[in-house]
JSON list of C-alpha atoms in Angstrom, two decimals:
[
{"chain": "A", "resi": 1, "resn": "GLY", "atom": "CA", "xyz": [0.00, 0.00, 0.00]},
{"chain": "A", "resi": 2, "resn": "ALA", "atom": "CA", "xyz": [0.83, 3.74, -0.07]},
{"chain": "A", "resi": 3, "resn": "VAL", "atom": "CA", "xyz": [1.98, 3.91, -3.66]},
{"chain": "A", "resi": 4, "resn": "VAL", "atom": "CA", "xyz": [2.54, 7.25, -5.34]},
{"chain": "A", "resi": 5, "resn": "SER", "atom": "CA", "xyz": [3.04, 7.60, -9.07]},
{"chain": "A", "resi": 6, "resn": "GLN", "atom": "CA", "xyz": [4.26, 10.46, -11.21]},
{"chain": "A", "resi": 7, "resn": "HIS", "atom": "CA", "xyz": [3.71, 11.08, -14.87]},
{"chain": "A", "resi": 8, "resn": "PRO", "atom": "CA", "xyz": [5.64, 11.58, -16.97]},
{"chain": "A", "resi": 9, "resn": "SER", "atom": "CA", "xyz": [8.86, 10.12, -15.62]},
{"chain": "A", "resi": 10, "resn": "TRP", "atom": "CA", "xyz": [10.88, 12.12, -18.10]},
{"chain": "A", "resi": 11, "resn": "VAL", "atom": "CA", "xyz": [10.02, 15.08, -20.27]},
{"chain": "A", "resi": 12, "resn": "ILE", "atom": "CA", "xyz": [11.95, 17.26, -22.69]},
{"chain": "A", "resi": 13, "resn": "CYS", "atom": "CA", "xyz": [10.46, 20.53, -23.81]},
{"chain": "A", "resi": 14, "resn": "LYS", "atom": "CA", "xyz": [11.41, 23.67, -25.65]},
{"chain": "A", "resi": 15, "resn": "SER", "atom": "CA", "xyz": [12.11, 26.91, -23.84]},
{"chain": "A", "resi": 16, "resn": "GLY", "atom": "CA", "xyz": [8.97, 28.97, -23.42]},
{"chain": "A", "resi": 17, "resn": "THR", "atom": "CA", "xyz": [6.54, 26.07, -23.33]},
{"chain": "A", "resi": 18, "resn": "SER", "atom": "CA", "xyz": [4.62, 24.79, -20.32]},
{"chain": "A", "resi": 19, "resn": "VAL", "atom": "CA", "xyz": [4.86, 21.34, -18.85]},
{"chain": "A", "resi": 20, "resn": "LYS", "atom": "CA", "xyz": [2.43, 19.58, -16.56]},
{"chain": "A", "resi": 21, "resn": "ILE", "atom": "CA", "xyz": [3.53, 16.90, -14.12]},
{"chain": "A", "resi": 22, "resn": "GLU", "atom": "CA", "xyz": [0.99, 14.67, -12.40]},
{"chain": "A", "resi": 23, "resn": "CYS", "atom": "CA", "xyz": [1.27, 13.11, -8.98]},
{"chain": "A", "resi": 24, "resn": "ARG", "atom": "CA", "xyz": [-1.20, 10.42, -7.99]},
{"chain": "A", "resi": 25, "resn": "SER", "atom": "CA", "xyz": [-1.75, 8.47, -4.81]},
{"chain": "A", "resi": 26, "resn": "LEU", "atom": "CA", "xyz": [-2.84, 5.10, -6.15]},
{"chain": "A", "resi": 27, "resn": "ASP", "atom": "CA", "xyz": [-4.22, 3.31, -3.13]},
{"chain": "A", "resi": 28, "resn": "PHE", "atom": "CA", "xyz": [-4.97, 5.96, -0.55]},
{"chain": "A", "resi": 29, "resn": "GLN", "atom": "CA", "xyz": [-6.47, 9.39, -0.25]},
{"chain": "A", "resi": 30, "resn": "ALA", "atom": "CA", "xyz": [-3.92, 12.10, 0.26]},
{"chain": "A", "resi": 31, "resn": "THR", "atom": "CA", "xyz": [-5.12, 15.14, 2.09]},
{"chain": "A", "resi": 32, "resn": "THR", "atom": "CA", "xyz": [-1.77, 16.82, 1.60]},
{"chain": "A", "resi": 33, "resn": "MET", "atom": "CA", "xyz": [0.76, 16.62, -1.20]},
{"chain": "A", "resi": 34, "resn": "PHE", "atom": "CA", "xyz": [4.21, 18.13, -1.32]},
{"chain": "A", "resi": 35, "resn": "TRP", "atom": "CA", "xyz": [6.35, 19.12, -4.28]},
{"chain": "A", "resi": 36, "resn": "TYR", "atom": "CA", "xyz": [10.13, 19.03, -4.15]},
{"chain": "A", "resi": 37, "resn": "ARG", "atom": "CA", "xyz": [12.89, 19.95, -6.51]},
{"chain": "A", "resi": 38, "resn": "GLN", "atom": "CA", "xyz": [16.20, 18.11, -6.62]},
{"chain": "A", "resi": 39, "resn": "PHE", "atom": "CA", "xyz": [19.27, 19.30, -8.50]},
{"chain": "A", "resi": 40, "resn": "PRO", "atom": "CA", "xyz": [21.88, 16.74, -9.57]},
{"chain": "A", "resi": 41, "resn": "LYS", "atom": "CA", "xyz": [23.84, 15.36, -6.65]},
{"chain": "A", "resi": 42, "resn": "GLN", "atom": "CA", "xyz": [21.96, 17.61, -4.26]},
{"chain": "A", "resi": 43, "resn": "SER", "atom": "CA", "xyz": [19.24, 17.35, -1.71]},
{"chain": "A", "resi": 44, "resn": "LEU", "atom": "CA", "xyz": [15.51, 17.77, -2.06]},
{"chain": "A", "resi": 45, "resn": "MET", "atom": "CA", "xyz": [14.18, 21.27, -1.60]},
{"chain": "A", "resi": 46, "resn": "LEU", "atom": "CA", "xyz": [10.54, 21.74, -0.69]},
{"chain": "A", "resi": 47, "resn": "MET", "atom": "CA", "xyz": [8.77, 23.93, -3.21]},
{"chain": "A", "resi": 48, "resn": "ALA", "atom": "CA", "xyz": [5.20, 23.92, -2.01]},
{"chain": "A", "resi": 49, "resn": "THR", "atom": "CA", "xyz": [2.55, 22.19, 0.05]},
{"chain": "A", "resi": 50, "resn": "SER", "atom": "CA", "xyz": [-0.91, 21.59, -1.32]},
{"chain": "A", "resi": 51, "resn": "ASN", "atom": "CA", "xyz": [-4.07, 20.53, 0.41]},
{"chain": "A", "resi": 52, "resn": "GLU", "atom": "CA", "xyz": [-7.04, 19.18, -1.50]},
{"chain": "A", "resi": 53, "resn": "GLY", "atom": "CA", "xyz": [-9.39, 21.95, -2.50]},
{"chain": "A", "resi": 54, "resn": "SER", "atom": "CA", "xyz": [-7.12, 24.73, -1.23]},
{"chain": "A", "resi": 55, "resn": "LYS", "atom": "CA", "xyz": [-4.50, 26.97, -2.72]},
{"chain": "A", "resi": 56, "resn": "ALA", "atom": "CA", "xyz": [-0.97, 25.72, -2.45]},
{"chain": "A", "resi": 57, "resn": "THR", "atom": "CA", "xyz": [1.44, 27.22, 0.05]},
{"chain": "A", "resi": 58, "resn": "TYR", "atom": "CA", "xyz": [4.76, 28.06, -1.55]},
{"chain": "A", "resi": 59, "resn": "GLU", "atom": "CA", "xyz": [8.13, 28.15, 0.14]},
{"chain": "A", "resi": 60, "resn": "GLN", "atom": "CA", "xyz": [10.10, 31.36, 0.18]},
{"chain": "A", "resi": 61, "resn": "GLY", "atom": "CA", "xyz": [11.80, 32.03, -3.12]},
{"chain": "A", "resi": 62, "resn": "VAL", "atom": "CA", "xyz": [9.50, 29.81, -5.19]},
{"chain": "A", "resi": 63, "resn": "GLU", "atom": "CA", "xyz": [7.59, 31.70, -7.87]},
{"chain": "A", "resi": 64, "resn": "LYS", "atom": "CA", "xyz": [3.97, 30.68, -7.57]},
{"chain": "A", "resi": 65, "resn": "ASP", "atom": "CA", "xyz": [3.11, 32.07, -11.00]},
{"chain": "A", "resi": 66, "resn": "LYS", "atom": "CA", "xyz": [5.81, 29.95, -12.57]},
{"chain": "A", "resi": 67, "resn": "PHE", "atom": "CA", "xyz": [5.09, 26.74, -10.70]},
{"chain": "A", "resi": 68, "resn": "LEU", "atom": "CA", "xyz": [1.33, 26.30, -10.70]},
{"chain": "A", "resi": 69, "resn": "ILE", "atom": "CA", "xyz": [0.04, 23.64, -8.35]},
{"chain": "A", "resi": 70, "resn": "ASN", "atom": "CA", "xyz": [-3.43, 22.21, -8.42]},
{"chain": "A", "resi": 71, "resn": "HIS", "atom": "CA", "xyz": [-4.74, 19.66, -5.94]},
{"chain": "A", "resi": 72, "resn": "ALA", "atom": "CA", "xyz": [-8.15, 19.00, -7.37]},
{"chain": "A", "resi": 73, "resn": "SER", "atom": "CA", "xyz": [-8.86, 15.66, -5.73]},
{"chain": "A", "resi": 74, "resn": "LEU", "atom": "CA", "xyz": [-7.66, 13.51, -2.88]},
{"chain": "A", "resi": 75, "resn": "THR", "atom": "CA", "xyz": [-5.62, 11.40, -5.28]},
{"chain": "A", "resi": 76, "resn": "LEU", "atom": "CA", "xyz": [-4.24, 13.88, -7.78]},
{"chain": "A", "resi": 77, "resn": "SER", "atom": "CA", "xyz": [-2.02, 16.93, -7.66]},
{"chain": "A", "resi": 78, "resn": "THR", "atom": "CA", "xyz": [-0.43, 18.60, -10.66]},
{"chain": "A", "resi": 79, "resn": "LEU", "atom": "CA", "xyz": [2.57, 20.85, -11.03]},
{"chain": "A", "resi": 80, "resn": "THR", "atom": "CA", "xyz": [2.70, 22.99, -14.14]},
{"chain": "A", "resi": 81, "resn": "VAL", "atom": "CA", "xyz": [5.97, 24.66, -15.01]},
{"chain": "A", "resi": 82, "resn": "THR", "atom": "CA", "xyz": [4.92, 27.67, -17.07]},
{"chain": "A", "resi": 83, "resn": "SER", "atom": "CA", "xyz": [7.12, 29.26, -19.71]},
{"chain": "A", "resi": 84, "resn": "ALA", "atom": "CA", "xyz": [9.90, 26.85, -18.89]},
{"chain": "A", "resi": 85, "resn": "HIS", "atom": "CA", "xyz": [13.52, 27.89, -19.29]},
{"chain": "A", "resi": 86, "resn": "PRO", "atom": "CA", "xyz": [16.72, 25.85, -19.15]},
{"chain": "A", "resi": 87, "resn": "GLU", "atom": "CA", "xyz": [17.28, 26.83, -15.52]},
{"chain": "A", "resi": 88, "resn": "ASP", "atom": "CA", "xyz": [14.02, 25.04, -14.67]},
{"chain": "A", "resi": 89, "resn": "SER", "atom": "CA", "xyz": [15.60, 21.77, -15.73]},
{"chain": "A", "resi": 90, "resn": "SER", "atom": "CA", "xyz": [15.60, 19.57, -12.66]},
{"chain": "A", "resi": 91, "resn": "PHE", "atom": "CA", "xyz": [14.20, 16.49, -11.00]},
{"chain": "A", "resi": 92, "resn": "TYR", "atom": "CA", "xyz": [10.76, 17.14, -9.55]},
{"chain": "A", "resi": 93, "resn": "ILE", "atom": "CA", "xyz": [9.48, 14.85, -6.83]},
{"chain": "A", "resi": 94, "resn": "CYS", "atom": "CA", "xyz": [6.10, 14.75, -5.19]},
{"chain": "A", "resi": 95, "resn": "SER", "atom": "CA", "xyz": [5.00, 13.14, -1.97]},
{"chain": "A", "resi": 96, "resn": "ALA", "atom": "CA", "xyz": [1.58, 12.37, -0.62]},
{"chain": "A", "resi": 97, "resn": "SER", "atom": "CA", "xyz": [0.44, 12.19, 2.94]},
{"chain": "A", "resi": 98, "resn": "ARG", "atom": "CA", "xyz": [-2.73, 10.93, 4.56]},
{"chain": "A", "resi": 99, "resn": "THR", "atom": "CA", "xyz": [-1.87, 11.55, 8.19]},
{"chain": "A", "resi": 100, "resn": "LEU", "atom": "CA", "xyz": [1.02, 14.04, 7.94]},
{"chain": "A", "resi": 101, "resn": "ASN", "atom": "CA", "xyz": [3.11, 11.72, 10.10]},
{"chain": "A", "resi": 102, "resn": "GLU", "atom": "CA", "xyz": [4.54, 10.11, 7.00]},
{"chain": "A", "resi": 103, "resn": "GLN", "atom": "CA", "xyz": [5.04, 11.15, 3.41]},
{"chain": "A", "resi": 104, "resn": "PHE", "atom": "CA", "xyz": [5.08, 8.66, 0.56]},
{"chain": "A", "resi": 105, "resn": "PHE", "atom": "CA", "xyz": [7.21, 9.70, -2.36]},
{"chain": "A", "resi": 106, "resn": "GLY", "atom": "CA", "xyz": [6.73, 9.37, -6.07]},
{"chain": "A", "resi": 107, "resn": "PRO", "atom": "CA", "xyz": [9.57, 8.20, -8.33]},
{"chain": "A", "resi": 108, "resn": "GLY", "atom": "CA", "xyz": [10.18, 11.69, -9.67]},
{"chain": "A", "resi": 109, "resn": "THR", "atom": "CA", "xyz": [10.01, 13.46, -13.03]},
{"chain": "A", "resi": 110, "resn": "ARG", "atom": "CA", "xyz": [13.08, 14.59, -14.84]},
{"chain": "A", "resi": 111, "resn": "LEU", "atom": "CA", "xyz": [12.48, 17.80, -16.75]},
{"chain": "A", "resi": 112, "resn": "THR", "atom": "CA", "xyz": [14.91, 18.97, -19.40]},
{"chain": "A", "resi": 113, "resn": "VAL", "atom": "CA", "xyz": [14.27, 22.33, -21.02]},
{"chain": "A", "resi": 114, "resn": "LEU", "atom": "CA", "xyz": [16.12, 22.96, -24.25]},
{"chain": "B", "resi": 1, "resn": "ALA", "atom": "CA", "xyz": [14.60, 26.34, 11.99]},
{"chain": "B", "resi": 2, "resn": "GLN", "atom": "CA", "xyz": [15.39, 22.69, 12.27]},
{"chain": "B", "resi": 3, "resn": "SER", "atom": "CA", "xyz": [18.06, 21.31, 10.00]},
{"chain": "B", "resi": 4, "resn": "VAL", "atom": "CA", "xyz": [20.17, 18.23, 9.55]},
{"chain": "B", "resi": 5, "resn": "THR", "atom": "CA", "xyz": [23.73, 17.86, 8.31]},
{"chain": "B", "resi": 6, "resn": "GLN", "atom": "CA", "xyz": [25.25, 14.84, 6.65]},
{"chain": "B", "resi": 7, "resn": "PRO", "atom": "CA", "xyz": [29.02, 15.26, 6.82]},
{"chain": "B", "resi": 8, "resn": "ASP", "atom": "CA", "xyz": [29.88, 12.47, 4.40]},
{"chain": "B", "resi": 9, "resn": "ILE", "atom": "CA", "xyz": [29.17, 13.05, 0.72]},
{"chain": "B", "resi": 10, "resn": "HIS", "atom": "CA", "xyz": [30.32, 9.64, -0.44]},
{"chain": "B", "resi": 11, "resn": "ILE", "atom": "CA", "xyz": [31.12, 6.40, 1.33]},
{"chain": "B", "resi": 12, "resn": "THR", "atom": "CA", "xyz": [32.51, 3.24, -0.22]},
{"chain": "B", "resi": 13, "resn": "VAL", "atom": "CA", "xyz": [32.13, 0.00, 1.64]},
{"chain": "B", "resi": 14, "resn": "SER", "atom": "CA", "xyz": [32.87, -3.61, 0.83]},
{"chain": "B", "resi": 15, "resn": "GLU", "atom": "CA", "xyz": [30.02, -6.04, 0.55]},
{"chain": "B", "resi": 16, "resn": "GLY", "atom": "CA", "xyz": [29.52, -7.74, 3.88]},
{"chain": "B", "resi": 17, "resn": "ALA", "atom": "CA", "xyz": [31.18, -4.96, 5.83]},
{"chain": "B", "resi": 18, "resn": "SER", "atom": "CA", "xyz": [29.38, -2.71, 8.26]},
{"chain": "B", "resi": 19, "resn": "LEU", "atom": "CA", "xyz": [28.07, 0.69, 7.31]},
{"chain": "B", "resi": 20, "resn": "GLU", "atom": "CA", "xyz": [27.51, 3.82, 9.35]},
{"chain": "B", "resi": 21, "resn": "LEU", "atom": "CA", "xyz": [26.11, 7.05, 7.91]},
{"chain": "B", "resi": 22, "resn": "ARG", "atom": "CA", "xyz": [26.30, 10.18, 9.99]},
{"chain": "B", "resi": 23, "resn": "CYS", "atom": "CA", "xyz": [23.56, 12.70, 10.58]},
{"chain": "B", "resi": 24, "resn": "ASN", "atom": "CA", "xyz": [23.66, 15.66, 12.93]},
{"chain": "B", "resi": 25, "resn": "TYR", "atom": "CA", "xyz": [20.60, 17.72, 13.78]},
{"chain": "B", "resi": 26, "resn": "SER", "atom": "CA", "xyz": [20.19, 21.25, 14.90]},
{"chain": "B", "resi": 27, "resn": "TYR", "atom": "CA", "xyz": [17.18, 21.78, 17.11]},
{"chain": "B", "resi": 28, "resn": "GLY", "atom": "CA", "xyz": [16.56, 22.52, 20.75]},
{"chain": "B", "resi": 29, "resn": "ALA", "atom": "CA", "xyz": [13.63, 20.28, 21.48]},
{"chain": "B", "resi": 30, "resn": "THR", "atom": "CA", "xyz": [13.37, 16.61, 20.57]},
{"chain": "B", "resi": 31, "resn": "PRO", "atom": "CA", "xyz": [13.31, 16.53, 16.80]},
{"chain": "B", "resi": 32, "resn": "TYR", "atom": "CA", "xyz": [11.40, 14.30, 14.47]},
{"chain": "B", "resi": 33, "resn": "LEU", "atom": "CA", "xyz": [14.08, 12.47, 12.49]},
{"chain": "B", "resi": 34, "resn": "PHE", "atom": "CA", "xyz": [13.96, 10.24, 9.44]},
{"chain": "B", "resi": 35, "resn": "TRP", "atom": "CA", "xyz": [16.25, 8.27, 7.20]},
{"chain": "B", "resi": 36, "resn": "TYR", "atom": "CA", "xyz": [15.30, 7.75, 3.56]},
{"chain": "B", "resi": 37, "resn": "VAL", "atom": "CA", "xyz": [16.94, 5.82, 0.75]},
{"chain": "B", "resi": 38, "resn": "GLN", "atom": "CA", "xyz": [16.75, 6.87, -2.89]},
{"chain": "B", "resi": 39, "resn": "SER", "atom": "CA", "xyz": [17.54, 4.39, -5.62]},
{"chain": "B", "resi": 40, "resn": "PRO", "atom": "CA", "xyz": [17.62, 5.26, -9.32]},
{"chain": "B", "resi": 41, "resn": "GLY", "atom": "CA", "xyz": [14.16, 5.17, -10.83]},
{"chain": "B", "resi": 42, "resn": "GLN", "atom": "CA", "xyz": [12.48, 4.75, -7.48]},
{"chain": "B", "resi": 43, "resn": "GLY", "atom": "CA", "xyz": [10.97, 7.16, -5.05]},
{"chain": "B", "resi": 44, "resn": "LEU", "atom": "CA", "xyz": [12.41, 7.89, -1.67]},
{"chain": "B", "resi": 45, "resn": "GLN", "atom": "CA", "xyz": [11.71, 5.04, 0.69]},
{"chain": "B", "resi": 46, "resn": "LEU", "atom": "CA", "xyz": [11.48, 5.49, 4.43]},
{"chain": "B", "resi": 47, "resn": "LEU", "atom": "CA", "xyz": [13.99, 3.33, 6.27]},
{"chain": "B", "resi": 48, "resn": "LEU", "atom": "CA", "xyz": [13.09, 4.39, 9.79]},
{"chain": "B", "resi": 49, "resn": "LYS", "atom": "CA", "xyz": [11.99, 7.31, 11.91]},
{"chain": "B", "resi": 50, "resn": "TYR", "atom": "CA", "xyz": [12.36, 8.61, 15.43]},
{"chain": "B", "resi": 51, "resn": "PHE", "atom": "CA", "xyz": [9.81, 10.69, 17.27]},
{"chain": "B", "resi": 52, "resn": "SER", "atom": "CA", "xyz": [10.34, 9.72, 20.90]},
{"chain": "B", "resi": 53, "resn": "GLY", "atom": "CA", "xyz": [10.89, 6.74, 23.15]},
{"chain": "B", "resi": 54, "resn": "ASP", "atom": "CA", "xyz": [13.56, 4.13, 22.66]},
{"chain": "B", "resi": 55, "resn": "THR", "atom": "CA", "xyz": [16.60, 5.83, 21.19]},
{"chain": "B", "resi": 56, "resn": "LEU", "atom": "CA", "xyz": [17.62, 2.77, 19.17]},
{"chain": "B", "resi": 57, "resn": "VAL", "atom": "CA", "xyz": [15.28, 2.49, 16.22]},
{"chain": "B", "resi": 58, "resn": "GLN", "atom": "CA", "xyz": [14.95, -0.54, 14.01]},
{"chain": "B", "resi": 59, "resn": "GLY", "atom": "CA", "xyz": [14.03, -0.04, 10.40]},
{"chain": "B", "resi": 60, "resn": "ILE", "atom": "CA", "xyz": [13.54, -1.97, 7.22]},
{"chain": "B", "resi": 61, "resn": "LYS", "atom": "CA", "xyz": [16.20, -3.79, 5.22]},
{"chain": "B", "resi": 62, "resn": "GLY", "atom": "CA", "xyz": [18.27, -4.48, 8.33]},
{"chain": "B", "resi": 63, "resn": "PHE", "atom": "CA", "xyz": [18.99, -0.83, 9.12]},
{"chain": "B", "resi": 64, "resn": "GLU", "atom": "CA", "xyz": [18.96, 0.76, 12.55]},
{"chain": "B", "resi": 65, "resn": "ALA", "atom": "CA", "xyz": [19.66, 4.22, 13.88]},
{"chain": "B", "resi": 66, "resn": "GLU", "atom": "CA", "xyz": [20.46, 5.60, 17.29]},
{"chain": "B", "resi": 67, "resn": "PHE", "atom": "CA", "xyz": [19.32, 8.96, 18.58]},
{"chain": "B", "resi": 68, "resn": "LYS", "atom": "CA", "xyz": [21.98, 10.56, 20.77]},
{"chain": "B", "resi": 69, "resn": "ARG", "atom": "CA", "xyz": [20.92, 13.84, 22.27]},
{"chain": "B", "resi": 70, "resn": "SER", "atom": "CA", "xyz": [24.34, 14.48, 23.80]},
{"chain": "B", "resi": 71, "resn": "GLN", "atom": "CA", "xyz": [25.91, 14.37, 20.36]},
{"chain": "B", "resi": 72, "resn": "SER", "atom": "CA", "xyz": [22.96, 15.79, 18.41]},
{"chain": "B", "resi": 73, "resn": "SER", "atom": "CA", "xyz": [23.24, 12.80, 16.16]},
{"chain": "B", "resi": 74, "resn": "PHE", "atom": "CA", "xyz": [21.02, 10.23, 14.49]},
{"chain": "B", "resi": 75, "resn": "ASN", "atom": "CA", "xyz": [23.44, 7.90, 12.73]},
{"chain": "B", "resi": 76, "resn": "LEU", "atom": "CA", "xyz": [22.27, 5.09, 10.49]},
{"chain": "B", "resi": 77, "resn": "ARG", "atom": "CA", "xyz": [23.91, 1.69, 10.70]},
{"chain": "B", "resi": 78, "resn": "LYS", "atom": "CA", "xyz": [23.81, -1.68, 9.02]},
{"chain": "B", "resi": 79, "resn": "PRO", "atom": "CA", "xyz": [25.93, -4.57, 10.23]},
{"chain": "B", "resi": 80, "resn": "SER", "atom": "CA", "xyz": [26.51, -6.18, 6.84]},
{"chain": "B", "resi": 81, "resn": "VAL", "atom": "CA", "xyz": [25.83, -4.40, 3.57]},
{"chain": "B", "resi": 82, "resn": "HIS", "atom": "CA", "xyz": [24.60, -6.02, 0.40]},
{"chain": "B", "resi": 83, "resn": "TRP", "atom": "CA", "xyz": [25.30, -4.82, -3.12]},
{"chain": "B", "resi": 84, "resn": "SER", "atom": "CA", "xyz": [21.67, -3.75, -3.31]},
{"chain": "B", "resi": 85, "resn": "ASP", "atom": "CA", "xyz": [22.31, -1.19, -0.56]},
{"chain": "B", "resi": 86, "resn": "ALA", "atom": "CA", "xyz": [24.18, 1.01, -3.02]},
{"chain": "B", "resi": 87, "resn": "ALA", "atom": "CA", "xyz": [22.05, 4.13, -3.18]},
{"chain": "B", "resi": 88, "resn": "GLU", "atom": "CA", "xyz": [21.67, 7.70, -1.97]},
{"chain": "B", "resi": 89, "resn": "TYR", "atom": "CA", "xyz": [20.73, 8.09, 1.68]},
{"chain": "B", "resi": 90, "resn": "PHE", "atom": "CA", "xyz": [19.06, 11.14, 3.14]},
{"chain": "B", "resi": 91, "resn": "CYS", "atom": "CA", "xyz": [18.58, 12.15, 6.72]},
{"chain": "B", "resi": 92, "resn": "ALA", "atom": "CA", "xyz": [15.63, 14.46, 7.30]},
{"chain": "B", "resi": 93, "resn": "THR", "atom": "CA", "xyz": [13.88, 16.34, 10.05]},
{"chain": "B", "resi": 94, "resn": "ARG", "atom": "CA", "xyz": [10.27, 17.43, 10.23]},
{"chain": "B", "resi": 95, "resn": "SER", "atom": "CA", "xyz": [9.03, 20.77, 11.41]},
{"chain": "B", "resi": 96, "resn": "ASN", "atom": "CA", "xyz": [5.96, 21.33, 13.54]},
{"chain": "B", "resi": 97, "resn": "ASP", "atom": "CA", "xyz": [4.01, 22.12, 10.37]},
{"chain": "B", "resi": 98, "resn": "TYR", "atom": "CA", "xyz": [4.97, 18.73, 8.93]},
{"chain": "B", "resi": 99, "resn": "LYS", "atom": "CA", "xyz": [7.49, 19.97, 6.38]},
{"chain": "B", "resi": 100, "resn": "LEU", "atom": "CA", "xyz": [10.54, 17.83, 5.78]},
{"chain": "B", "resi": 101, "resn": "SER", "atom": "CA", "xyz": [14.01, 19.31, 5.58]},
{"chain": "B", "resi": 102, "resn": "PHE", "atom": "CA", "xyz": [16.62, 17.03, 4.07]},
{"chain": "B", "resi": 103, "resn": "GLY", "atom": "CA", "xyz": [20.35, 16.75, 4.50]},
{"chain": "B", "resi": 104, "resn": "ALA", "atom": "CA", "xyz": [22.62, 16.89, 1.49]},
{"chain": "B", "resi": 105, "resn": "GLY", "atom": "CA", "xyz": [22.67, 13.14, 1.17]},
{"chain": "B", "resi": 106, "resn": "THR", "atom": "CA", "xyz": [25.35, 10.45, 1.28]},
{"chain": "B", "resi": 107, "resn": "THR", "atom": "CA", "xyz": [26.08, 8.29, -1.72]},
{"chain": "B", "resi": 108, "resn": "VAL", "atom": "CA", "xyz": [26.92, 4.72, -0.78]},
{"chain": "B", "resi": 109, "resn": "THR", "atom": "CA", "xyz": [28.96, 2.61, -3.14]},
{"chain": "B", "resi": 110, "resn": "VAL", "atom": "CA", "xyz": [29.31, -1.08, -2.43]},
{"chain": "B", "resi": 111, "resn": "ARG", "atom": "CA", "xyz": [32.33, -2.85, -3.84]},
{"chain": "B", "resi": 112, "resn": "ALA", "atom": "CA", "xyz": [32.49, -6.58, -4.34]}
]
């Protein structure tokens, strides 16, 4: 149990386009989902926290107009990178939580912006 | 704010040898501490966690960790590593608003 999936696992896009990444909790309802960003050989940095039906809470320094987060249901949250640029290239990881005492992580999405 | 530090960027260990990964925390009160493992193509997997109680915590895959308040440490150990233990290991702490803060990670290489 407690499986989290992400789609796509890998995406390449042109500079200026938008990319949507999906995060799904497959076998449980996630009241809270978290989005992280991981640069190569570095740690995970929390970008934002989203609760179902509410606006996401962004961490300091994260542009909310660039990284749009939608948590429309208890099993799905999406991260849209708008007008992507090469510096947005990174590994994006989501996690889902049902009790807040534990987060279950997705396998990540590698974004490459050309 | 709470934070954790992992002093070792990379550790190489022989298969069958013991492994210890260091983690130091910075927080006044008793912290919530976690160890995760990240393997290529897989999501982070929780190895173990400490909230309170017994300071020696048993986790999955034969791992254990010991909370030492006097040393502000939460080191991860495994008595005998397997080749499949080669991965990236992250120590993390959780804030009161349930946000995780990760250390920089330690890459473990297992040699035959």
